[in-house]
Amino acid sequence: MQEVFLTGGAGFLGSHLVEGLIDKGYHVKILVRPGKDITFLEDIGAEGVFADLLNVGDYEDKISGGSIVIHNAALTPGYKAERSKYFKVNVGGTEGLLRACKKRKVSNFVLISTGGVIGPSKDGMITEETVPNPDSFYGESKLEAEKIVKEFYEESKIPCVILRPFVFFGERMPQKSGGATVFRMVRKDKLFLIQNLKGSYEYSYVKNVVNGIILAMEKSSGNCEIYNLTNVKKRSFGELVDIIKKVVNPNLKIVPVPLLLAKSVGVVGDLIAKVRKKKVLFSGRNVRILNGMFAADAS
């Protein structure tokens, strides 16, 4: 039975990935913090390895030779940490894990990166060739992690896959996550919705993301590859709201907001954020994202 060593296996995406891998017949070891309750994952056959990602010596010998390693653990945007913290966890954690992978002679390495390494695009659909220009500490740190993985492949020739999922939703998603935002909005009594949004809003179901990860892992060509993970069928933000509204809150009152007005308010929001040096609830960036500046090609 092929073994997969998975970091971040107790989180939202990680727990679904554990289920998907076990369903496919893999033996799954998951690296989790000491004291973390993973009973529901152990009950379906996962094996827990309790150690801190940054303390490589505490878990290195648990990575079996010839196993596949999927690196999913990360400090995500919801933590709102300083840049140094993001780099310590997302870059330092990747470096340490790769040293262990080389020493243990793993067969394949998969990095779960993010579409956030690109940043909002002004040049149409985001492809794997789009020049990265991250606009967050999270995106910057994951881009650096990608560079380290590429260097690792060139040095070791161990096959690597870098995957860039965009926003996704599903069971067990944290209520403060980007994926839960639309649901939080729709559950309210009233929603101010920008009209005439033409661009695509990337929003994928978590189990589809898991399928993509497993397929990319299994079909690795033996090189170092990068893939976007997102929907082939594109929908606007308004279309997504309408779909979720019908199921979650049919009585939601939609208050239409003209796109031109939203853009004007967004400019004011950007100015306030610049002066206060803090993010605001309504910004020009948010309007652009809703109108497709994170739209990605899944071909």
Short mmCIF file of C-alpha atoms in Angstrom, two decimals:
data_model
loop_
_atom_site.label_atom_id
_atom_site.label_comp_id
_atom_site.label_asym_id
_atom_site.label_seq_id
_atom_site.Cartn_x
_atom_site.Cartn_y
_atom_site.Cartn_z
CA MET A 1 0.00 0.00 0.00
CA GLN A 2 1.47 3.37 -1.08
CA GLU A 3 2.07 5.73 1.83
CA VAL A 4 1.29 9.45 1.84
CA PHE A 5 2.77 11.76 4.48
CA LEU A 6 0.49 14.79 4.75
CA THR A 7 1.10 18.00 6.66
CA GLY A 8 -1.90 20.08 7.70
CA GLY A 9 -4.12 17.01 7.65
CA ALA A 10 -6.37 18.13 10.49
CA GLY A 11 -7.49 21.37 8.82
CA PHE A 12 -10.34 22.11 6.44
CA LEU A 13 -8.75 21.08 3.14
CA GLY A 14 -6.45 18.57 4.85
CA SER A 15 -9.22 16.57 6.49
CA HIS A 16 -11.07 16.24 3.17
CA LEU A 17 -7.80 15.23 1.52
CA VAL A 18 -7.29 12.51 4.14
CA GLU A 19 -10.74 11.13 3.33
CA GLY A 20 -10.07 11.25 -0.41
CA LEU A 21 -6.68 9.52 -0.14
CA ILE A 22 -7.99 6.76 2.12
CA ASP A 23 -10.92 6.19 -0.25
CA LYS A 24 -8.33 5.72 -3.02
CA GLY A 25 -6.49 3.08 -0.99
CA TYR A 26 -3.51 5.05 0.34
CA HIS A 27 -2.08 4.68 3.84
CA VAL A 28 -2.06 8.22 5.23
CA LYS A 29 0.17 9.65 7.94
CA ILE A 30 -0.77 13.14 9.05
CA LEU A 31 1.52 15.61 10.79
CA VAL A 32 -0.45 17.44 13.48
CA ARG A 33 0.37 19.58 16.48
CA PRO A 34 0.73 17.74 19.80
CA GLY A 35 -2.57 17.61 21.64
CA LYS A 36 -4.71 18.00 18.52
CA ASP A 37 -7.80 15.79 18.52
CA ILE A 38 -7.86 13.80 15.27
CA THR A 39 -10.13 11.02 16.44
CA PHE A 40 -12.47 11.38 13.45
CA LEU A 41 -9.51 10.92 11.08
CA GLU A 42 -7.98 8.04 13.01
CA ASP A 43 -11.37 6.34 12.95
CA ILE A 44 -11.22 6.17 9.14
CA GLY A 45 -7.66 4.84 9.12
CA ALA A 46 -5.28 7.82 9.28
CA GLU A 47 -2.13 7.57 11.40
CA GLY A 48 -1.25 10.62 13.47
CA VAL A 49 2.30 11.96 13.76
CA PHE A 50 2.31 14.52 16.57
CA ALA A 51 5.00 17.15 16.11
CA ASP A 52 5.55 20.79 15.20
CA LEU A 53 6.26 21.38 11.49
CA LEU A 54 9.25 23.57 12.37
CA ASN A 55 10.84 20.87 14.55
CA VAL A 56 11.97 18.59 11.74
CA GLY A 57 13.90 16.24 13.99
CA ASP A 58 10.70 15.29 15.82
CA TYR A 59 9.03 13.79 12.74
CA GLU A 60 11.70 13.14 10.09
CA ASP A 61 11.98 9.42 10.83
CA LYS A 62 8.21 9.03 10.41
CA ILE A 63 8.51 9.78 6.69
CA SER A 64 8.97 6.41 5.02
CA GLY A 65 11.39 5.98 2.13
CA GLY A 66 9.54 5.96 -1.17
CA SER A 67 6.46 7.67 0.24
CA ILE A 68 4.62 10.62 -1.31
CA VAL A 69 4.71 13.84 0.70
CA ILE A 70 1.93 16.43 0.41
CA HIS A 71 2.73 19.72 2.12
CA ASN A 72 -0.57 21.39 2.99
CA ALA A 73 0.23 23.00 6.36
CA ALA A 74 0.47 26.79 6.24
CA LEU A 75 -0.17 30.00 8.11
CA THR A 76 -3.22 31.27 6.21
CA PRO A 77 -4.59 34.81 5.72
CA GLY A 78 -7.10 34.43 8.55
CA TYR A 79 -4.30 34.72 11.13
CA LYS A 80 -3.42 38.31 10.11
CA ALA A 81 0.14 37.81 11.32
CA GLU A 82 3.26 39.88 10.62
CA ARG A 83 5.25 39.18 7.44
CA SER A 84 8.08 37.56 9.42
CA LYS A 85 5.64 35.06 10.92
CA TYR A 86 4.28 34.07 7.52
CA PHE A 87 7.80 33.50 6.20
CA LYS A 88 8.88 31.59 9.31
CA VAL A 89 6.05 29.08 8.97
CA ASN A 90 5.39 28.93 5.21
CA VAL A 91 8.97 29.23 4.01
CA GLY A 92 10.91 27.83 6.95
CA GLY A 93 8.48 24.94 7.34
CA THR A 94 8.83 24.07 3.66
CA GLU A 95 12.64 24.19 3.80
CA GLY A 96 12.79 21.86 6.78
CA LEU A 97 10.32 19.41 5.30
CA LEU A 98 12.23 19.29 2.00
CA ARG A 99 15.48 18.50 3.83
CA ALA A 100 13.72 15.57 5.48
CA CYS A 101 12.27 14.46 2.12
CA LYS A 102 15.70 14.40 0.53
CA LYS A 103 17.18 12.46 3.42
CA ARG A 104 14.32 9.94 3.47
CA LYS A 105 14.34 9.60 -0.35
CA VAL A 106 10.65 10.18 -0.96
CA SER A 107 9.16 9.36 -4.37
CA ASN A 108 7.17 12.55 -4.97
CA PHE A 109 6.56 15.94 -3.35
CA VAL A 110 3.37 17.98 -3.68
CA LEU A 111 3.12 21.58 -2.48
CA ILE A 112 -0.33 23.03 -1.88
CA SER A 113 0.35 26.64 -2.77
CA THR A 114 -2.34 29.25 -3.57
CA GLY A 115 -3.69 31.38 -6.38
CA GLY A 116 -2.72 34.24 -4.09
CA VAL A 117 0.90 33.98 -5.34
CA ILE A 118 -0.29 35.75 -8.50
CA GLY A 119 -2.30 38.58 -6.98
CA PRO A 120 -5.19 40.31 -8.78
CA SER A 121 -4.53 40.15 -12.52
CA LYS A 122 -5.04 43.08 -14.91
CA ASP A 123 -4.32 40.97 -17.98
CA GLY A 124 -7.29 38.63 -18.21
CA MET A 125 -7.41 35.01 -17.08
CA ILE A 126 -4.65 33.86 -14.74
CA THR A 127 -2.61 31.00 -16.21
CA GLU A 128 0.37 29.10 -14.86
CA GLU A 129 2.57 31.44 -16.92
CA THR A 130 1.13 34.66 -15.45
CA VAL A 131 3.93 36.61 -13.77
CA PRO A 132 3.38 36.46 -9.98
CA ASN A 133 2.74 39.72 -8.17
CA PRO A 134 1.31 38.80 -4.75
CA ASP A 135 -0.32 41.56 -2.73
CA SER A 136 -0.35 39.88 0.68
CA PHE A 137 2.18 38.47 3.15
CA TYR A 138 0.55 35.08 2.67
CA GLY A 139 0.95 35.20 -1.12
CA GLU A 140 4.55 36.43 -0.84
CA SER A 141 5.50 33.63 1.54
CA LYS A 142 3.87 30.93 -0.61
CA LEU A 143 5.62 32.25 -3.72
CA GLU A 144 8.94 31.94 -1.90
CA ALA A 145 7.99 28.39 -0.90
CA GLU A 146 7.33 27.61 -4.57
CA LYS A 147 10.81 28.85 -5.49
CA ILE A 148 12.35 26.60 -2.84
CA VAL A 149 10.45 23.58 -4.20
CA LYS A 150 11.71 24.30 -7.73
CA GLU A 151 15.28 24.51 -6.44
CA PHE A 152 14.76 21.27 -4.52
CA TYR A 153 13.68 19.52 -7.73
CA GLU A 154 16.69 20.82 -9.68
CA GLU A 155 19.02 19.57 -6.97
CA SER A 156 17.40 16.24 -6.08
CA LYS A 157 15.41 15.36 -9.24
CA ILE A 158 12.63 14.14 -6.95
CA PRO A 159 9.39 14.81 -8.90
CA CYS A 160 7.43 17.80 -7.58
CA VAL A 161 3.98 19.23 -8.21
CA ILE A 162 2.97 22.76 -7.19
CA LEU A 163 -0.78 23.31 -6.98
CA ARG A 164 -2.54 26.68 -6.78
CA PRO A 165 -6.11 26.37 -5.51
CA PHE A 166 -8.24 29.50 -5.43
CA VAL A 167 -11.19 30.14 -3.08
CA PHE A 168 -13.04 26.97 -2.07
CA PHE A 169 -15.92 26.05 0.23
CA GLY A 170 -17.51 22.99 1.80
CA GLU A 171 -18.27 21.08 4.95
CA ARG A 172 -16.08 21.95 7.97
CA MET A 173 -14.88 25.24 6.46
CA PRO A 174 -13.86 27.79 9.13
CA GLN A 175 -16.56 30.42 9.47
CA LYS A 176 -14.03 33.23 9.06
CA SER A 177 -12.49 31.78 5.92
CA GLY A 178 -12.75 33.30 2.46
CA GLY A 179 -14.85 30.35 1.36
CA ALA A 180 -17.45 31.04 4.05
CA THR A 181 -17.78 34.74 3.20
CA VAL A 182 -20.52 34.31 0.59
CA PHE A 183 -22.54 32.10 2.95
CA ARG A 184 -22.22 34.65 5.76
CA MET A 185 -23.46 37.38 3.44
CA VAL A 186 -26.40 35.34 2.17
CA ARG A 187 -27.56 34.38 5.66
CA LYS A 188 -28.28 38.02 6.52
CA ASP A 189 -31.65 39.72 6.00
CA LYS A 190 -30.31 42.10 3.36
CA LEU A 191 -27.45 42.01 0.87
CA PHE A 192 -26.10 44.97 -1.09
CA LEU A 193 -25.12 43.34 -4.38
CA ILE A 194 -23.10 45.06 -7.10
CA GLN A 195 -24.86 44.81 -10.45
CA ASN A 196 -23.47 43.99 -13.91
CA LEU A 197 -20.44 42.07 -12.66
CA LYS A 198 -19.09 40.43 -15.81
CA GLY A 199 -15.97 38.71 -14.54
CA SER A 200 -15.72 35.23 -13.03
CA TYR A 201 -15.51 34.69 -9.29
CA GLU A 202 -13.42 31.62 -8.48
CA TYR A 203 -15.32 29.40 -6.04
CA SER A 204 -14.71 25.64 -5.94
CA TYR A 205 -16.16 22.81 -3.87
CA VAL A 206 -13.53 21.36 -1.55
CA LYS A 207 -13.98 17.76 -2.70
CA ASN A 208 -13.34 18.85 -6.30
CA VAL A 209 -10.13 20.49 -5.11
CA VAL A 210 -9.18 17.22 -3.40
CA ASN A 211 -9.83 15.29 -6.62
CA GLY A 212 -7.54 17.72 -8.43
CA ILE A 213 -4.76 17.26 -5.88
CA ILE A 214 -4.92 13.48 -6.08
CA LEU A 215 -5.03 13.47 -9.90
CA ALA A 216 -2.04 15.83 -10.12
CA MET A 217 -0.15 13.67 -7.63
CA GLU A 218 -0.90 10.43 -9.47
CA LYS A 219 -0.25 11.79 -12.97
CA SER A 220 3.03 13.54 -12.18
CA SER A 221 5.33 13.46 -15.22
CA GLY A 222 8.46 13.23 -13.09
CA ASN A 223 9.38 16.90 -13.48
CA CYS A 224 8.38 19.97 -11.46
CA GLU A 225 4.94 21.06 -12.59
CA ILE A 226 2.57 23.90 -11.65
CA TYR A 227 -1.22 23.75 -11.99
CA ASN A 228 -4.11 26.06 -11.20
CA LEU A 229 -6.88 24.27 -9.30
CA THR A 230 -10.23 25.87 -10.02
CA ASN A 231 -13.51 25.40 -11.85
CA VAL A 232 -13.73 24.87 -15.59
CA LYS A 233 -17.25 26.33 -15.62
CA LYS A 234 -17.13 30.02 -14.71
CA ARG A 235 -19.77 31.98 -12.83
CA SER A 236 -20.07 35.61 -11.80
CA PHE A 237 -20.33 36.56 -8.14
CA GLY A 238 -24.00 37.46 -8.67
CA GLU A 239 -24.75 34.02 -10.12
CA LEU A 240 -23.11 32.33 -7.13
CA VAL A 241 -25.13 34.44 -4.70
CA ASP A 242 -28.32 33.48 -6.52
CA ILE A 243 -27.49 29.76 -6.35
CA ILE A 244 -26.62 29.85 -2.64
CA LYS A 245 -29.57 32.11 -1.81
CA LYS A 246 -32.07 29.58 -3.19
CA VAL A 247 -30.78 26.90 -0.82
CA VAL A 248 -29.67 28.84 2.25
CA ASN A 249 -31.95 31.88 2.52
CA PRO A 250 -34.69 32.25 -0.14
CA ASN A 251 -36.10 35.31 1.68
CA LEU A 252 -32.87 37.31 1.37
CA LYS A 253 -33.55 40.86 0.16
CA ILE A 254 -31.16 41.91 -2.59
CA VAL A 255 -30.40 45.65 -2.74
CA PRO A 256 -28.85 46.43 -6.14
CA VAL A 257 -25.75 48.65 -6.22
CA PRO A 258 -24.65 50.15 -9.58
CA LEU A 259 -21.14 49.07 -10.56
CA LEU A 260 -20.04 52.68 -11.14
CA LEU A 261 -21.13 53.65 -7.62
CA ALA A 262 -19.33 50.62 -6.15
CA LYS A 263 -16.13 51.58 -7.95
CA SER A 264 -16.41 55.15 -6.63
CA VAL A 265 -16.95 53.98 -3.06
CA GLY A 266 -14.04 51.57 -3.50
CA VAL A 267 -11.71 54.44 -4.43
CA VAL A 268 -12.70 56.24 -1.21
CA GLY A 269 -12.14 53.02 0.73
CA ASP A 270 -8.65 52.70 -0.78
CA LEU A 271 -7.80 56.24 0.31
CA ILE A 272 -9.01 55.59 3.87
CA ALA A 273 -7.01 52.37 4.02
CA LYS A 274 -3.89 54.16 2.78
CA VAL A 275 -4.21 56.89 5.42
CA ARG A 276 -5.03 54.54 8.29
CA LYS A 277 -2.66 51.81 7.03
CA LYS A 278 -5.40 49.25 7.65
CA LYS A 279 -7.67 47.23 5.41
CA VAL A 280 -11.25 48.47 5.07
CA LEU A 281 -14.44 46.50 4.56
CA PHE A 282 -15.15 47.97 1.13
CA SER A 283 -12.22 48.70 -1.19
CA GLY A 284 -11.46 49.05 -4.86
CA ARG A 285 -9.53 45.80 -4.65
CA ASN A 286 -12.62 43.95 -3.41
CA VAL A 287 -14.71 45.35 -6.28
CA ARG A 288 -12.08 44.23 -8.80
CA ILE A 289 -11.91 40.75 -7.27
CA LEU A 290 -15.69 40.40 -7.44
CA ASN A 291 -15.47 41.43 -11.08
CA GLY A 292 -12.95 38.78 -12.08
CA MET A 293 -9.42 39.94 -11.28
CA PHE A 294 -8.71 36.54 -9.71
CA ALA A 295 -10.33 34.61 -12.59
CA ALA A 296 -8.12 31.65 -13.47
CA ASP A 297 -7.73 29.30 -16.39
CA ALA A 298 -8.19 25.66 -15.41
CA SER A 299 -7.20 24.06 -18.71
#
